JSON list of C-alpha atoms in Angstrom, two decimals:
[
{"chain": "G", "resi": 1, "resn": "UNK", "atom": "CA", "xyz": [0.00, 0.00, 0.00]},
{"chain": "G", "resi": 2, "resn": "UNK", "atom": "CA", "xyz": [1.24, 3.62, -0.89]},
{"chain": "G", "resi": 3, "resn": "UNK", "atom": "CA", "xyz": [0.83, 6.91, 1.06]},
{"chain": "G", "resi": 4, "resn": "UNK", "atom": "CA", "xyz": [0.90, 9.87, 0.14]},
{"chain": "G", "resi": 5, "resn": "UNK", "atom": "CA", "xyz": [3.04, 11.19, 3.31]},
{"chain": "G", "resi": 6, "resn": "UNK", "atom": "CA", "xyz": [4.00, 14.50, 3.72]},
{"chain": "G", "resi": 7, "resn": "UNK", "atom": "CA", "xyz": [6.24, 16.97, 6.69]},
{"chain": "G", "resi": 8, "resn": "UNK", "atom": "CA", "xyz": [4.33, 17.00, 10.03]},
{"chain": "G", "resi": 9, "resn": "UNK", "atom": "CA", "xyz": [2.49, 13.50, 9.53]},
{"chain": "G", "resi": 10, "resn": "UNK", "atom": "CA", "xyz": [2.04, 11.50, 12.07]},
{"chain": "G", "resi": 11, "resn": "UNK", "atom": "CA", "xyz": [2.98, 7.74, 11.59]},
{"chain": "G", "resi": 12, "resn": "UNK", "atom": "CA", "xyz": [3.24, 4.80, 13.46]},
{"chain": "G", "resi": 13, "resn": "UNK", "atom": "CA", "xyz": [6.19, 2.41, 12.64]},
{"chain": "G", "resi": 14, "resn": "UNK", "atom": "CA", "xyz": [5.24, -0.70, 11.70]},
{"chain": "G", "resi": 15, "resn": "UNK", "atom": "CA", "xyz": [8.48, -2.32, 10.47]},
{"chain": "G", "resi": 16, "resn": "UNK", "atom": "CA", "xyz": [12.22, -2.21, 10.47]},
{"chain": "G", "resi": 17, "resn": "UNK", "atom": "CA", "xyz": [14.68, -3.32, 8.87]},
{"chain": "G", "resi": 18, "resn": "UNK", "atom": "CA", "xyz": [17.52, -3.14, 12.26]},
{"chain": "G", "resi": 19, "resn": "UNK", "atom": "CA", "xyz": [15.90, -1.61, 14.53]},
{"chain": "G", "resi": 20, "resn": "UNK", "atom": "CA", "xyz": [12.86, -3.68, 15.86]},
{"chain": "G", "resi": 21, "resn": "UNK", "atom": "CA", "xyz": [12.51, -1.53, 19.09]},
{"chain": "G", "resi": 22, "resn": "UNK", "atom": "CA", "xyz": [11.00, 1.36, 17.09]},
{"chain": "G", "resi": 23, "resn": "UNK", "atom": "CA", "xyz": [8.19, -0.70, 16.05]},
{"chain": "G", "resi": 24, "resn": "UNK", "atom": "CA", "xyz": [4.95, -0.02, 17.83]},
{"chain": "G", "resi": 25, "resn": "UNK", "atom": "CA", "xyz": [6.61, 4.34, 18.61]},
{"chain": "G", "resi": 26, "resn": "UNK", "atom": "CA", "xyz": [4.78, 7.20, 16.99]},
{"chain": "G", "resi": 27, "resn": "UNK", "atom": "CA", "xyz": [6.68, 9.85, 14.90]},
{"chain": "G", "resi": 28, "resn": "UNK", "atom": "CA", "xyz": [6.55, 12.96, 13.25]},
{"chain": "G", "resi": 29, "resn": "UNK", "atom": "CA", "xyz": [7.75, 12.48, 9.51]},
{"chain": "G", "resi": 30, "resn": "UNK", "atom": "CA", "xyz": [10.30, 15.73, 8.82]},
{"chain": "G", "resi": 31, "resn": "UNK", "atom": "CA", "xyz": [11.04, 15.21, 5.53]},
{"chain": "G", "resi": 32, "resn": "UNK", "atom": "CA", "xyz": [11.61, 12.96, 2.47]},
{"chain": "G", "resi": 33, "resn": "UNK", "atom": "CA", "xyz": [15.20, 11.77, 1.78]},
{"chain": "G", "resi": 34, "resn": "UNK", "atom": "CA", "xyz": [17.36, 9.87, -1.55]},
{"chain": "G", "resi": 35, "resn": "UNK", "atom": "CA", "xyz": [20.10, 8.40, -0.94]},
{"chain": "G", "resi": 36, "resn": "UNK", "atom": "CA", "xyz": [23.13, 10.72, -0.66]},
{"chain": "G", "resi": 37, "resn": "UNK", "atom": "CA", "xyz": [20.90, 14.13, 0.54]},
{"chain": "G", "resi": 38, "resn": "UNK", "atom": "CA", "xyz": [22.09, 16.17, 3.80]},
{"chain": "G", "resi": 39, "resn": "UNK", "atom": "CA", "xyz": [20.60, 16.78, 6.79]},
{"chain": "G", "resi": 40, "resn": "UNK", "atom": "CA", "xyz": [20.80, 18.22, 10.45]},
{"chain": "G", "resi": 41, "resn": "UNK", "atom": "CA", "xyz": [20.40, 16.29, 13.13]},
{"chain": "G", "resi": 42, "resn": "UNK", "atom": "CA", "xyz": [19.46, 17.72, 16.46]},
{"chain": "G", "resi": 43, "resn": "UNK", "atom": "CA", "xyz": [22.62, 18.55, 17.95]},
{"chain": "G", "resi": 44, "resn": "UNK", "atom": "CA", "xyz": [23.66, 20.57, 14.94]},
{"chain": "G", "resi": 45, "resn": "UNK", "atom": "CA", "xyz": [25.70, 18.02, 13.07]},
{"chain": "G", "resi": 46, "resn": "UNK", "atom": "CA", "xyz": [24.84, 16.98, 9.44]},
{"chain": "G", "resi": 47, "resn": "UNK", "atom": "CA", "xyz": [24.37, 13.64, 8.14]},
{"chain": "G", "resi": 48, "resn": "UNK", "atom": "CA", "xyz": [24.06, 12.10, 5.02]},
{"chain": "G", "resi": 49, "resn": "UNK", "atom": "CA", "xyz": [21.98, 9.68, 3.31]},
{"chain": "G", "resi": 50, "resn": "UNK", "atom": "CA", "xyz": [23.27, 5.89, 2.87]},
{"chain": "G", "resi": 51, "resn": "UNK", "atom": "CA", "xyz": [19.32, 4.42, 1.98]},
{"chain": "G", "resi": 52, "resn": "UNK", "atom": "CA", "xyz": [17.95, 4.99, -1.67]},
{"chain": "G", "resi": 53, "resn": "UNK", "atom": "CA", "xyz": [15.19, 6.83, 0.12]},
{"chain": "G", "resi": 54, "resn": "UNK", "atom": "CA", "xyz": [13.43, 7.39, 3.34]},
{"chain": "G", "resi": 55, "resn": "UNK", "atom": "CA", "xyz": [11.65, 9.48, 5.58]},
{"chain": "G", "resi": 56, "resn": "UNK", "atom": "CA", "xyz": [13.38, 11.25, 8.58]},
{"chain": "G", "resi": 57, "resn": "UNK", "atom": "CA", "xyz": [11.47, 10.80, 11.42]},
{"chain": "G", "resi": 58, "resn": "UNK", "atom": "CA", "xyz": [11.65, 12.26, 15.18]},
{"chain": "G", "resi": 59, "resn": "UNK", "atom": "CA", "xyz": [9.68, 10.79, 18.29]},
{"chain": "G", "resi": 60, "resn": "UNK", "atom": "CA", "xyz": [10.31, 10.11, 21.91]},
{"chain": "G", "resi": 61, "resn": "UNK", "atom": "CA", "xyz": [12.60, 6.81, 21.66]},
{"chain": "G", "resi": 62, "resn": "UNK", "atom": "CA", "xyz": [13.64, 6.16, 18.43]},
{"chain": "G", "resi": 63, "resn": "UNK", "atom": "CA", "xyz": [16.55, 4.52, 17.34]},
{"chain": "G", "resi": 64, "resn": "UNK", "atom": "CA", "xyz": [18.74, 5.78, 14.27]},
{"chain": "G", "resi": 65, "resn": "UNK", "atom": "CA", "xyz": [22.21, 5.41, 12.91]},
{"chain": "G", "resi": 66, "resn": "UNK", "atom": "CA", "xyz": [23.43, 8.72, 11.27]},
{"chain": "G", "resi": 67, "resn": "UNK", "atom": "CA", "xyz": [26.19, 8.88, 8.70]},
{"chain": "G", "resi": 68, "resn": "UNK", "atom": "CA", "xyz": [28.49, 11.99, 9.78]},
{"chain": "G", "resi": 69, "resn": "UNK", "atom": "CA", "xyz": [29.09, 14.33, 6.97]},
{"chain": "G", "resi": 70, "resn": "UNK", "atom": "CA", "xyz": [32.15, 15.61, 8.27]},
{"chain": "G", "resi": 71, "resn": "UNK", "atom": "CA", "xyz": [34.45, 12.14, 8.90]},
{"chain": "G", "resi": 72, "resn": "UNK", "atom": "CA", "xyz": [32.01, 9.92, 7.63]},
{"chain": "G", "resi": 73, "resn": "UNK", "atom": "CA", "xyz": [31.60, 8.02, 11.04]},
{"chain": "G", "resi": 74, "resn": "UNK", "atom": "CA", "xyz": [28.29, 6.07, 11.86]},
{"chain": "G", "resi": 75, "resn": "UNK", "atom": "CA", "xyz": [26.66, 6.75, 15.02]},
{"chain": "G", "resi": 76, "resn": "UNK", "atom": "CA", "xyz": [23.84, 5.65, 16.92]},
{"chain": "G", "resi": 77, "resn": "UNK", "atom": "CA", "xyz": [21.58, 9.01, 17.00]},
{"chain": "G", "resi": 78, "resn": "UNK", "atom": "CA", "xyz": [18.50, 8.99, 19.60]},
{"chain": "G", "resi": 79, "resn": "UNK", "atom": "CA", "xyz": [14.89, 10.52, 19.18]},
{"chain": "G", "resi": 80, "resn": "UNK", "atom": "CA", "xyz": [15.30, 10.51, 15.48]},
{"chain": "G", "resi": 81, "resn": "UNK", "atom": "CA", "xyz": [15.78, 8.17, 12.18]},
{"chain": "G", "resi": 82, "resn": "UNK", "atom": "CA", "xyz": [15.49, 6.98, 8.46]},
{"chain": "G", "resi": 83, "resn": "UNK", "atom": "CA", "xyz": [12.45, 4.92, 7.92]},
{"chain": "G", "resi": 84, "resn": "UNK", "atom": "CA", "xyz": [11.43, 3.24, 5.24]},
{"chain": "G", "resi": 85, "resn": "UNK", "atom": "CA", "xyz": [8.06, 4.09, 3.87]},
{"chain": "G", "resi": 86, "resn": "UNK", "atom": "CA", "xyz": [6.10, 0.84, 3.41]},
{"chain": "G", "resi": 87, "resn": "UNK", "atom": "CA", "xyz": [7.40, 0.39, 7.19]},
{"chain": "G", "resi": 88, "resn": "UNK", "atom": "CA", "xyz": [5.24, 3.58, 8.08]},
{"chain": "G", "resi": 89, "resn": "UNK", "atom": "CA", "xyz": [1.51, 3.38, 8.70]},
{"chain": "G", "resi": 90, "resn": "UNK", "atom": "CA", "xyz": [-0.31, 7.38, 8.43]},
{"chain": "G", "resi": 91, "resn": "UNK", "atom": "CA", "xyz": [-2.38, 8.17, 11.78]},
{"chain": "G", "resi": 92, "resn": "UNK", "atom": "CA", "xyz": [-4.45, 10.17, 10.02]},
{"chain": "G", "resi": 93, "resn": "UNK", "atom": "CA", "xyz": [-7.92, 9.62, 8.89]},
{"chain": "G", "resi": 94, "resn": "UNK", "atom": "CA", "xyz": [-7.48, 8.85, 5.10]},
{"chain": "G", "resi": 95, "resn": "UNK", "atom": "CA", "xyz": [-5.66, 5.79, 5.05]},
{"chain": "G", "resi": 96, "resn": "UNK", "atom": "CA", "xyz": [-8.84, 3.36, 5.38]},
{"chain": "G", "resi": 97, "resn": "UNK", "atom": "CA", "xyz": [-9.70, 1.33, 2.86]},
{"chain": "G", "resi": 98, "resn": "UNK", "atom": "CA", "xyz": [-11.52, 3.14, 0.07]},
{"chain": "G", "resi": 99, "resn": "UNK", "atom": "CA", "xyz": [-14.55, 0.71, 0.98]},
{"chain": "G", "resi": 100, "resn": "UNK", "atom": "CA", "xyz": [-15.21, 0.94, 4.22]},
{"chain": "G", "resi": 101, "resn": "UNK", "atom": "CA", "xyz": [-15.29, 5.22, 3.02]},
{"chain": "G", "resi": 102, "resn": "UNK", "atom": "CA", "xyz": [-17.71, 4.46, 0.53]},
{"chain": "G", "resi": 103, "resn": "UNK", "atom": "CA", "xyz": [-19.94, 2.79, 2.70]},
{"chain": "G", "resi": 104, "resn": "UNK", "atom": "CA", "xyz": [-19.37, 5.80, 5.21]},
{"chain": "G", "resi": 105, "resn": "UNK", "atom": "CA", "xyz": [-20.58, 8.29, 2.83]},
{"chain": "G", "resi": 106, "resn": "UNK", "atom": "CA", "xyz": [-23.48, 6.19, 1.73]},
{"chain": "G", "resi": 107, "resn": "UNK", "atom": "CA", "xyz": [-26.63, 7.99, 2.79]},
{"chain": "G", "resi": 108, "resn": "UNK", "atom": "CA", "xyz": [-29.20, 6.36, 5.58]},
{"chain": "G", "resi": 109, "resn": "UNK", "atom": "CA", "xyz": [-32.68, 5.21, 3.96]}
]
């Protein structure tokens, strides 16, 4: 299944590929990612991007390794991470099945 995440969603993670403690934690998607791209993490430093894409997520407990820009080290990072989308379930109201909507909108006799 594909969403159609954007910044500021709210997900829950539902998968991982090394990390299995971040299943079952809520995060806040920051932004899309490609492999190679730079980013800040919360301390100031800036990372860069070893997966072909992902989102970078923050939320109380998370697990991430970060890629230092400047030496090129790989460090566990806390409260923040790349996820992979299809391991990222929206908790937001349009990700129901388009049937059970249907049947929502379906006028009372």
């Amino acid at each position: 299944m594909s969403h159609q995440f954007k910044p500021g969603d709210l997900a829950l993670i539902v998968g991982a590929f090394r990390f299995v403690e971040n299943i079952g934690k809520t995060c806040t998607l920051v932004q899309h990612l490609s492999k190679g791209d730079i980013y800040q993490l919360p301390d100031g430093r800036k990372a860069v991007t070893l997966a072909e894409s992902g989102w970078l997520v923050e939320g109380d407990g998370i697990i991430g390794l970060a890629c230092l820009l400047v030496d090129g080290d790989v460090v566990r990072v806390d409260d923040i991470g790349v996820a992979n989308p299809r391991n990222l379930m929206p908790l937001r109201g349009d990700f129901e099945p388009e049937q059970q909507k249907a049947k929502e909108a379906e006028p009372c006799a």
